[in-house]
C-alpha positions as semicolon CSV with decimal commas, in nm:
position;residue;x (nm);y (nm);z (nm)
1;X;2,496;-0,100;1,992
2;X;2,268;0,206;2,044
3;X;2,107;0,030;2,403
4;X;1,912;0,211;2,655
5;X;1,574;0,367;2,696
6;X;1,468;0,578;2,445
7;X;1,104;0,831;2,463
8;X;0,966;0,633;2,166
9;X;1,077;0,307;1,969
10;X;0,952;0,296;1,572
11;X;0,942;-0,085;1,452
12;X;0,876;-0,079;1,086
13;X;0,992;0,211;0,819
14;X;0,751;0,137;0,572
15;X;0,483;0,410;0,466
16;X;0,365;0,466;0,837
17;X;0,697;0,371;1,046
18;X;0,904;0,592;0,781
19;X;0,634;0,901;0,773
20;X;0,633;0,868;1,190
21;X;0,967;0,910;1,248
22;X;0,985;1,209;0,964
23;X;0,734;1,413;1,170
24;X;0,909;1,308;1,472
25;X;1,248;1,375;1,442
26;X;1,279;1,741;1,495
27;X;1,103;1,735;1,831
28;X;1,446;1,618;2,037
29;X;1,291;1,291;2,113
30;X;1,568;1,050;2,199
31;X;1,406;0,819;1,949
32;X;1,477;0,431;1,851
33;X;1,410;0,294;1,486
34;X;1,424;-0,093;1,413
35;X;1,360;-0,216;1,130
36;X;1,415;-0,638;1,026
37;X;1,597;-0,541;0,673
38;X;1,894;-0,316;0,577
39;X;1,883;-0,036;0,327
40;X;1,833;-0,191;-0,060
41;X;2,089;-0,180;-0,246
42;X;2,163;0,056;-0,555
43;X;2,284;-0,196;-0,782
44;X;2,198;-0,302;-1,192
45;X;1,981;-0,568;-1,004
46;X;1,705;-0,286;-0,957
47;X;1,636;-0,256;-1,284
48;X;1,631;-0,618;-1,403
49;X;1,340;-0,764;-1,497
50;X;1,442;-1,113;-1,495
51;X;1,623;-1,050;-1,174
52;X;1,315;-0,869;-1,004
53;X;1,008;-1,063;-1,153
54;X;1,137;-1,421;-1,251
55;X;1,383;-1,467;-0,972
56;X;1,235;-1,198;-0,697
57;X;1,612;-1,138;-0,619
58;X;1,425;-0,862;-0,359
59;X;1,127;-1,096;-0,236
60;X;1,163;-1,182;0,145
61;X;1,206;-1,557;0,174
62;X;0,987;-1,639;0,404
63;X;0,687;-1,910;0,361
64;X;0,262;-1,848;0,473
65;X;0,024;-2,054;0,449
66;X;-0,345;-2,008;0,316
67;X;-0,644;-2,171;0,556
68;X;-0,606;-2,495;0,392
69;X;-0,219;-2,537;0,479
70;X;-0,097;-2,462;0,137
71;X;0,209;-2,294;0,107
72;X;0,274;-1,897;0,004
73;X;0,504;-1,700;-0,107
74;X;0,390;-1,386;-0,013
75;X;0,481;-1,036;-0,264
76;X;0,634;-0,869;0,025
77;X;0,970;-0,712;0,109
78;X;1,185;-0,648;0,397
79;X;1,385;-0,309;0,339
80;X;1,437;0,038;0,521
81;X;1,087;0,200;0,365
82;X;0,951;-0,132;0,352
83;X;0,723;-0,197;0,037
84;X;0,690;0,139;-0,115
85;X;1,036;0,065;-0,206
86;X;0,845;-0,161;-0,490
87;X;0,555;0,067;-0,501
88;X;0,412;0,253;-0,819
89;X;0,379;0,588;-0,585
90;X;-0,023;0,666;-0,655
91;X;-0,097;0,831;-0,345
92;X;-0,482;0,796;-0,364
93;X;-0,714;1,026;-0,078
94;X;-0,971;0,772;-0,006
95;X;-1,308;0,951;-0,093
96;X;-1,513;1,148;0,152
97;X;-1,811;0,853;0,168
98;X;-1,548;0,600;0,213
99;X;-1,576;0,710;0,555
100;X;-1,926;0,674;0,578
101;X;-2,096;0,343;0,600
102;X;-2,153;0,172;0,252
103;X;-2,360;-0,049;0,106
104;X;-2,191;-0,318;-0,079
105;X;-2,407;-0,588;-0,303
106;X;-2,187;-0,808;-0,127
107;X;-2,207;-0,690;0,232
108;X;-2,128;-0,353;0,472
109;X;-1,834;-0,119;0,448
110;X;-1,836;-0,008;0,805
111;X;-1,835;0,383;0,940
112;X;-1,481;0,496;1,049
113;X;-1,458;0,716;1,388
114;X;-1,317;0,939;1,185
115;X;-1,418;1,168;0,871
116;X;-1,271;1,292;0,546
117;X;-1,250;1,627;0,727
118;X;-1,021;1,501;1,011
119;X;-0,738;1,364;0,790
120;X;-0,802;1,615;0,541
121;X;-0,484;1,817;0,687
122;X;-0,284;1,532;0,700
123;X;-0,326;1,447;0,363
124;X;-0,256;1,782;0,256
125;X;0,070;1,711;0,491
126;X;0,148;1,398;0,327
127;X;0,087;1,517;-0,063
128;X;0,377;1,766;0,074
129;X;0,610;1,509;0,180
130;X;0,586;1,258;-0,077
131;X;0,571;1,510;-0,375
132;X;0,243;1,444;-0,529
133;X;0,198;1,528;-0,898
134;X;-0,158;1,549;-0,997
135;X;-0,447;1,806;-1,133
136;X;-0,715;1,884;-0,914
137;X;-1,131;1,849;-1,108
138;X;-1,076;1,555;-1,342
139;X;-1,201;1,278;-1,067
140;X;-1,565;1,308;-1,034
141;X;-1,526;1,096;-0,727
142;X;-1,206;1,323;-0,584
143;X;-1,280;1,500;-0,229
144;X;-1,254;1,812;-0,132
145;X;-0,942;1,995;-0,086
146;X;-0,854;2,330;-0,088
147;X;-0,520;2,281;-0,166
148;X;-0,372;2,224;-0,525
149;X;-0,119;1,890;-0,586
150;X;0,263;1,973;-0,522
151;X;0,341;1,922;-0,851
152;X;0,183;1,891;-1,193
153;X;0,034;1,610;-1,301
154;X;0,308;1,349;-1,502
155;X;0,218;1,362;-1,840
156;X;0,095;1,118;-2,105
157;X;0,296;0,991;-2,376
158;X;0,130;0,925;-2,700
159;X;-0,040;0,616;-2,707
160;X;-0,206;0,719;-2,351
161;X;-0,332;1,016;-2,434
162;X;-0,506;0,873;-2,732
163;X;-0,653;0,599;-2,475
164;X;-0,728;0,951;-2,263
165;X;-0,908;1,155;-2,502
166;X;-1,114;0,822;-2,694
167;X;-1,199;0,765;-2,325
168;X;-1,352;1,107;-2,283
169;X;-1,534;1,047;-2,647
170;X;-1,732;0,806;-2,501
171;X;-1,860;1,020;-2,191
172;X;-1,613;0,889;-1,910
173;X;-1,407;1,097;-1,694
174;X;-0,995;0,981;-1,726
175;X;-0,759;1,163;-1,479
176;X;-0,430;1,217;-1,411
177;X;-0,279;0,929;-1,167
178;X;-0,140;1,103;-0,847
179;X;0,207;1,022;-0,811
180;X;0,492;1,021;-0,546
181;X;0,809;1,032;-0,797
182;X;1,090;1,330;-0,788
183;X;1,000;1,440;-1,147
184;X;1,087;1,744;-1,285
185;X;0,954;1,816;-1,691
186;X;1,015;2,181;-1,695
187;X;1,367;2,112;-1,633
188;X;1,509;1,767;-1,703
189;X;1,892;1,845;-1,619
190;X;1,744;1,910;-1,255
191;X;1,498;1,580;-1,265
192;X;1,618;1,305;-1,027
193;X;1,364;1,064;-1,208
194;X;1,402;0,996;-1,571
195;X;1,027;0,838;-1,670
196;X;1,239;0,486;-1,712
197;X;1,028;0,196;-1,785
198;X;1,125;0,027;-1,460
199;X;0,932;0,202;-1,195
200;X;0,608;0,050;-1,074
201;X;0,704;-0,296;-0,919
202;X;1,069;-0,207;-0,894
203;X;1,312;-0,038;-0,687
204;X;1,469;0,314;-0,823
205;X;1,818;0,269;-0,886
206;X;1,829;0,671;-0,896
207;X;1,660;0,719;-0,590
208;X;1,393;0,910;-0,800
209;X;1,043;0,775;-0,654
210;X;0,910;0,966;-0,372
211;X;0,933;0,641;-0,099
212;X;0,943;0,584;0,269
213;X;1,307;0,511;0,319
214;X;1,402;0,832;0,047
215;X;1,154;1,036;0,184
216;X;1,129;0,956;0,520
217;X;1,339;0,808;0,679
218;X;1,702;0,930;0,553
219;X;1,599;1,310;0,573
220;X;1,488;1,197;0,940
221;X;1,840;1,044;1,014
222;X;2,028;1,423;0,958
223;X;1,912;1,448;1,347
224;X;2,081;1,369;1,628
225;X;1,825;1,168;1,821
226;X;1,756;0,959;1,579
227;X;1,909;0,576;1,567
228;X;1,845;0,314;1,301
229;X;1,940;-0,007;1,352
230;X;1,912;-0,219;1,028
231;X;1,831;-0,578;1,047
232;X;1,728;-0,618;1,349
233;X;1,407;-0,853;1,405
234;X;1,192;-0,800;1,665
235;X;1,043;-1,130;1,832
236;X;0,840;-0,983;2,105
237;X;0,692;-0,708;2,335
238;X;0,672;-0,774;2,709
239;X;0,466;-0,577;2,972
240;X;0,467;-0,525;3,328
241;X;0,318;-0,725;3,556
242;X;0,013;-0,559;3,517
243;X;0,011;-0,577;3,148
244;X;-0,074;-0,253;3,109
245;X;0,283;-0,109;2,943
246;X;0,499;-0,236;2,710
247;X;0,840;-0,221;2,932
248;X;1,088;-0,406;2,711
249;X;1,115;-0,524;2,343
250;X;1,298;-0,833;2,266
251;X;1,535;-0,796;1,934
252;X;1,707;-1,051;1,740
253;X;2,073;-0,833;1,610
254;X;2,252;-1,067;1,387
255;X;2,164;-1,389;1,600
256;X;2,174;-1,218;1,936
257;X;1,882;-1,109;2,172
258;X;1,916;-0,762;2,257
259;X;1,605;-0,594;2,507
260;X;1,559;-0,218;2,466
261;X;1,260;0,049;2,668
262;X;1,094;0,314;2,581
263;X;0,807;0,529;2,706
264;X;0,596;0,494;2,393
265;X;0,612;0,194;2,113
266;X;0,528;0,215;1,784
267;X;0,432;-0,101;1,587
268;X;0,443;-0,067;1,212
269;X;0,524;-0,365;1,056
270;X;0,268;-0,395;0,800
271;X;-0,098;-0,473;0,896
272;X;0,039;-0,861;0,850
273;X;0,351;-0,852;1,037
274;X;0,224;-0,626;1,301
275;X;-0,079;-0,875;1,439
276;X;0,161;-1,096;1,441
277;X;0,443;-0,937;1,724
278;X;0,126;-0,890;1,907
279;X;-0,018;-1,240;1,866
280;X;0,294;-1,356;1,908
281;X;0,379;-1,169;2,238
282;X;0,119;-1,341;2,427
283;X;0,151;-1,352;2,796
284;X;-0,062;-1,402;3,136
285;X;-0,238;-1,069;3,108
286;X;-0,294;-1,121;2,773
287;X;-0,301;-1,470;2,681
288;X;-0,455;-1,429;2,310
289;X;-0,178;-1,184;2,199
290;X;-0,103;-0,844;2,332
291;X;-0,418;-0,587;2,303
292;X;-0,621;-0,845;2,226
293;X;-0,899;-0,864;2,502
294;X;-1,122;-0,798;2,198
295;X;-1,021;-1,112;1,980
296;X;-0,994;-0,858;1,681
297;X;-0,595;-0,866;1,687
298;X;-0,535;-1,059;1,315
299;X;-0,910;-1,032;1,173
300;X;-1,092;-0,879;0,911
301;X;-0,735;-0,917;0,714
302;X;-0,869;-0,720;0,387
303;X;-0,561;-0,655;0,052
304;X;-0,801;-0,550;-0,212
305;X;-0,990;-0,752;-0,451
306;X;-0,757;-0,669;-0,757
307;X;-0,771;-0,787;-1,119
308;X;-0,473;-0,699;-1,406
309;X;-0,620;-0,641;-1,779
310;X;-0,360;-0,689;-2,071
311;X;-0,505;-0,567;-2,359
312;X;-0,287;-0,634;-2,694
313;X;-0,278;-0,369;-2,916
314;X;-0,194;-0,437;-3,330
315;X;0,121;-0,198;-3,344
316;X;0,400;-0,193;-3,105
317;X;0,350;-0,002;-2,780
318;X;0,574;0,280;-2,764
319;X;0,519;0,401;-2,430
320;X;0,808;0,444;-2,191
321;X;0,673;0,579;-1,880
322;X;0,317;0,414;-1,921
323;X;0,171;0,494;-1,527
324;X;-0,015;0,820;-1,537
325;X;-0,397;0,757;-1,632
326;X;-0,669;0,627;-1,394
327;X;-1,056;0,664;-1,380
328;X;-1,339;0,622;-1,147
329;X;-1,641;0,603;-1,316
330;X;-1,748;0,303;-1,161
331;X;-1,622;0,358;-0,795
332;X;-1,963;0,419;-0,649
333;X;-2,141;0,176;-0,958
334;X;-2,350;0,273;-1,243
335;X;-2,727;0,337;-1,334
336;X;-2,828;-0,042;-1,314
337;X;-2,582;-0,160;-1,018
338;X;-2,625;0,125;-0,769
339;X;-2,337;-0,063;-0,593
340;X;-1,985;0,056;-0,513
341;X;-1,763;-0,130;-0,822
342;X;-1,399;0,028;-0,777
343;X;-1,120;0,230;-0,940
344;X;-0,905;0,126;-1,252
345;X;-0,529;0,233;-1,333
346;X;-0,268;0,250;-1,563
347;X;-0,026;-0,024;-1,440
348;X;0,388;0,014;-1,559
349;X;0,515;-0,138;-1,882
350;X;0,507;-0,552;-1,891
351;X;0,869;-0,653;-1,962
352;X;0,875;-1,040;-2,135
353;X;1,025;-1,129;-1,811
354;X;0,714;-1,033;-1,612
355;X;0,476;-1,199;-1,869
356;X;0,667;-1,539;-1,822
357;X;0,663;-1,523;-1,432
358;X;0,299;-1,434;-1,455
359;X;0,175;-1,700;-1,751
360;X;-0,015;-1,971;-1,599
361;X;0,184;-2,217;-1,862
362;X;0,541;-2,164;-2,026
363;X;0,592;-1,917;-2,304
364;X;0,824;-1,923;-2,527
365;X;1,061;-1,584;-2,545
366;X;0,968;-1,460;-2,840
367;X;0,615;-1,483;-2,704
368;X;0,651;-1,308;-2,426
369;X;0,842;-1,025;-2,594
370;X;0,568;-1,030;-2,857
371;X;0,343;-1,005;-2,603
372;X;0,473;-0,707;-2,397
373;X;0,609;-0,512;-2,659
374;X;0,229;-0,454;-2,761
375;X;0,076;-0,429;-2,450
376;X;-0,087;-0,213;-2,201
377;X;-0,185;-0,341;-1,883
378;X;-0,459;-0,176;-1,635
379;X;-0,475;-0,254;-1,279
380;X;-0,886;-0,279;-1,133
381;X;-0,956;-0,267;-0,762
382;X;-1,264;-0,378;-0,579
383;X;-1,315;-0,307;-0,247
384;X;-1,269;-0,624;0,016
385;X;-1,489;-0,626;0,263
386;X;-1,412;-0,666;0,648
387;X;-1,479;-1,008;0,751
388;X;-1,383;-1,144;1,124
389;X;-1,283;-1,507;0,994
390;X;-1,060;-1,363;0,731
391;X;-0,782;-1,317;0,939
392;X;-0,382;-1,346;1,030
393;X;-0,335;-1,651;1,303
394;X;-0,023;-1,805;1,467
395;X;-0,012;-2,170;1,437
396;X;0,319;-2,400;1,589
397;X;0,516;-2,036;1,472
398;X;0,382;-2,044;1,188
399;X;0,145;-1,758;0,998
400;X;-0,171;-1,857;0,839
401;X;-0,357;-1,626;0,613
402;X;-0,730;-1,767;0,645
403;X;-0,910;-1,585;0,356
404;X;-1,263;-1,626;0,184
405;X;-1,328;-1,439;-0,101
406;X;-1,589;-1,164;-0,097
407;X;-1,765;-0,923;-0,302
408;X;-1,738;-1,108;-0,604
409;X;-2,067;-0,994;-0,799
410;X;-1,859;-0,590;-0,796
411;X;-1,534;-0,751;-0,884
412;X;-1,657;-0,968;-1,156
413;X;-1,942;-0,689;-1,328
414;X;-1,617;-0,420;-1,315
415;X;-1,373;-0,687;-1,497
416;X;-1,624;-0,684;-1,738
417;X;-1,766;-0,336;-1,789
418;X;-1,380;-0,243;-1,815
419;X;-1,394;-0,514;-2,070
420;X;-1,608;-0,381;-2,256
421;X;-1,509;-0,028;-2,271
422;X;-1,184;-0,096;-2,393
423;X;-1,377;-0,304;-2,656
424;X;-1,539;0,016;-2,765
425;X;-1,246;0,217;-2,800
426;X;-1,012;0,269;-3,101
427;X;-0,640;0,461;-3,098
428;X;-0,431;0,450;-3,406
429;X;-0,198;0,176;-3,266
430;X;-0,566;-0,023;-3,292
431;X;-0,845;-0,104;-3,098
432;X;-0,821;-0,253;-2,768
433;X;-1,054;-0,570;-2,838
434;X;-0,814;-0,819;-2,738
435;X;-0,793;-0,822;-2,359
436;X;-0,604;-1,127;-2,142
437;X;-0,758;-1,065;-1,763
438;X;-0,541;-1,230;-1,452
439;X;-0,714;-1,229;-1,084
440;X;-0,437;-1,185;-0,816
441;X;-0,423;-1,453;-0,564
442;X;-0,376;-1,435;-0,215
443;X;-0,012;-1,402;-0,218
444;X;-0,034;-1,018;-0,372
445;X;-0,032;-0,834;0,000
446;X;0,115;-0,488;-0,130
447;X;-0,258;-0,345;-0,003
448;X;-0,282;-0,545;0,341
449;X;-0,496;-0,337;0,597
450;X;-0,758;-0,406;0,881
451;X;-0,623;-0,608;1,144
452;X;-0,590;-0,408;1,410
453;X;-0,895;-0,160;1,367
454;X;-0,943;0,159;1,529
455;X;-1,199;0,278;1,707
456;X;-1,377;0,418;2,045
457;X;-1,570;0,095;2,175
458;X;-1,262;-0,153;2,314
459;X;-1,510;-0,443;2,282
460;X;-1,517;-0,357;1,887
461;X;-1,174;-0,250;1,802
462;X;-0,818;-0,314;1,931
463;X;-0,725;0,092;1,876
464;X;-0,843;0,427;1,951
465;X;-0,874;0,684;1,756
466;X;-0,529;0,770;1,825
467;X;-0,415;0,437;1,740
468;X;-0,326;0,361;2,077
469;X;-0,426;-0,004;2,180
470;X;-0,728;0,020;2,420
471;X;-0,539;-0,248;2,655
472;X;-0,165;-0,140;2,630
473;X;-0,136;0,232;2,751
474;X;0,204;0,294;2,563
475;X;0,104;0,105;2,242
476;X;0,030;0,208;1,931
477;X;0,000;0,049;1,597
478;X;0,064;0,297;1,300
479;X;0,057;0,150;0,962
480;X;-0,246;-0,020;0,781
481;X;-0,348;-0,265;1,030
482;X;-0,618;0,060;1,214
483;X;-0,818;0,033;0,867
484;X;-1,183;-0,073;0,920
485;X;-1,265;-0,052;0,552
486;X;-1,055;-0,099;0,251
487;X;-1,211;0,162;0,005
488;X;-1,102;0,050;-0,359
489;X;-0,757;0,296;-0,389
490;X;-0,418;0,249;-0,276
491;X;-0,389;0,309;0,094
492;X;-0,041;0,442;0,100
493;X;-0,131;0,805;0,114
494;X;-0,350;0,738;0,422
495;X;-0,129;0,517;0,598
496;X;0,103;0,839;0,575
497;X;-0,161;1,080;0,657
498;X;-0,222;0,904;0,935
499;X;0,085;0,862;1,123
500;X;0,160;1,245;1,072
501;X;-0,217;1,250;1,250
502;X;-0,068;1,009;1,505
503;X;0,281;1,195;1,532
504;X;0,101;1,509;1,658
505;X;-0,050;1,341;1,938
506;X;0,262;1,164;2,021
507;X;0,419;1,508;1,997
508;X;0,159;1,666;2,301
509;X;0,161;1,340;2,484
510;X;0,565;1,402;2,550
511;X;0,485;1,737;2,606
């Protein structure tokens, strides 16, 4: 057992825990990594869809509970590189107003402390290290960069690109969906990914999609003063008698309690998982959970507002790789709803084993296969807006997910706009008038952000701007937990643009 002090201690190798100790690594730092699962396992299992999606043979097995007490199951998993091991890999910049204060019809996006411009770098950074494929001037809503993708943008197969250009018929503005994924279509023989139908919701059994743990973490572990140790749970921080360092953290190691130190501690368990170590490591100087003299530690829980759209085309869908087309021609709203309405996607191919774990009734196979083989599903996201009482609390051990919905009037008008757009559109494998809508419930927590906030006013956020907690001086949360806004795209890419932000300060702090 690697015990000791170490300069910094990483807890979490998801998208900010795995990006952090990439940027890290070649400084010398005698550096500590713990992470609660062990590396996934290449096995046939990664690309079963019964095994993955009926029987979540991957799913952590723990149990939350909504605000009433009702069970959940939550979509999460527990693996070096955390979820973007299940991740579809769009690496989304979140648009140069989402920084800005925004006026929702259903409340206030607030101002970050921090503009486009200052993690403008980073993304540029991050597109680098998670090999971005994309074209630059399709998204009317993209920022500004001066830097082109990576790569080149995946391309459509067939049935998309008639969906692409009968989109662009009718005046809208289709794009190519940036994606993490080790791709290469100039040259297949030296192409680690394939374009198999299992990507988006599953792990890679070739190691092809551009993820935390791939990405990373392993190219991090070729150094010296790096350890990872694999599951290892951490139960709780503990300070000084002043409270104002973090001087041990408390590990379980395969049913043992192991204490390690280090100067600086990372937390970057998931916006979730993270407010709750800190809740959970409660103590005399801080008796409402560690950092949390402002009560904020576990609120304004925000995971998108997202909605799945199956439409059913007459012919068979022949698409293999089917993620690579999204548009944002409702992000900010429209002529008659000057309000912010969100992004739509190109989800991956529905397998008959996904329909049946997803039906609200049982389906016969045949069904299911029927249904699938002529689909094409889209994924919509509305922004959720920050709200104090939607939050992540500790009761008797247990975690509570206390959630009111929000912003309902965008989510609802953008279900049906989309609707009716694909209504008005006609490929030769049909028209797309036959669409089967599913709202995800509170259990879907792949886009968790916002409970730990960032910010310069301690009284209003648990984190500077360096994601340092404004209580603990060694503490720092890096993962999704310092959003104050959601923004309607995936947050991965900023999670990752962020901790290489919060990796160069950790860099001049040690000197």
């Amino acid at each position: 057992m690697a015990a000791g002090h170490y300069d910094i201690i990483i807890i979490g190798t998801g998208a900010g825990g795995g990006t952090l100790v990439n940027k890290l690594a070649p400084s010398g730092k005698k550096i500590l990594v713990l992470e609660r699962g062990n590396f996934l396992p290449q096995e046939k299992a990664n690309w079963d869809t019964k095994q993955v999606w009926q029987k979540e043979h991957y799913r952590n097995s723990e149990t939350w509970y909504d605000k009433n007490g009702k069970p959940i199951q939550p979509v999460t998993h527990y693996y070096v590189g955390g979820n973007t091991k299940f991740y579809g890999g769009a690496l989304f910049r979140l648009r140069e107003q989402d920084f800005e204060g925004v006026i929702h019809k259903g409340g206030i996006s607030p101002e970050w402390s921090l503009k486009y411009q200052d993690f403008a770098p980073y993304y540029d950074q991050a597109e680098k290290l998670y090999e971005v494929h994309g074209k630059r001037g399709l998204d009317p809503t993209e920022p500004k960069t001066t830097q082109d993708y990576p790569f080149p943008p995946v391309s459509h197969e067939i049935y998309t690109e008639e969906i692409n250009e009968a989109l662009k018929d009718k005046g809208f503005h289709p794009f190519y969906l940036p994606l993490g994924i080790k791709l290469n279509e100039a040259n297949r023989l030296k192409s680690d990914c394939i374009r198999c139908d299992t990507c988006d919701g599953f792990p890679c059994f070739l190691n092809a999609k551009a993820d935390a743990d791939i990405n990373g973490v392993r190219p991090a572990l070729a150094y010296p003063n790096i350890t990872l140790i694999t599951k290892a749970k951490v139960l709780r921080l503990h300070t000084s008698a002043s409270g104002r360092e973090v001087t041990k953290v408390e590990v379980d190691i395969a049913g043992k309690s192991q204490i390690f130190s280090g100067d600086i501690v990372v937390v970057a368990c998931g916006a979730i998982n993270s407010a709750v170590l800190l809740l959970q490591s409660a103590n005399d100087q801080h008796p409402n959970g560690l950092a949390n003299s402002s009560d904020l530690v576990g609120r304004n829980y925000m995971a998108h507002k997202y909605a799945a759209i199956i439409t059913l085309s007459a012919k068979s869908n022949p698409t293999v790789f089917q993620k690579t087309l999204a548009i944002n021609d409702f992000y900010w709203g429209e002529k008659d709803f000057p309000f912010p309405m969100g992004s739509i996607q190109l989800l991956g191919n529905i397998s008959k084993d996904k329909v049946s774990a997803h039906a609200p009734f049982f389906l016969p196979s045949i069904i299911s296969e029927t249904v699938a083989n002529h689909s094409i599903p889209w994924l919509l996201i509305t922004e959720d807006l920050p709200d104090p009482d939607n939050r992540v609390r500790l009761k008797g051990g247990k975690v509570f997910l206390e959630y009111t919905n929000n912003n309902e009037e965008a989510y609802n008008r953008l279900i049906e706009r989309w609707n009716d757009v694909l209504k008005s559109i006609k490929t030769s494998f049909g028209n797309c008038s036959l669409n089967i809508t599913t709202k995800m419930s509170l259990r879907e927590v792949a886009h968790q952000c916002g409970t730990c906030r960032f910010g310069e006013d301690p009284k209003t956020s648990v984190l500077d701007i360096n994601c340092r907690t404004h209580d603990v001086d060694n503490l720092y949360v890096v993962d999704s937990s310092f959003f104050p806004s959601s923004a309607a795209v995936n947050p991965s890419l900023t999670i990752m643009a962020n901790a290489l932000r919060v990796g160069e300060h950790l860099l001049k702090r040690l000197g």
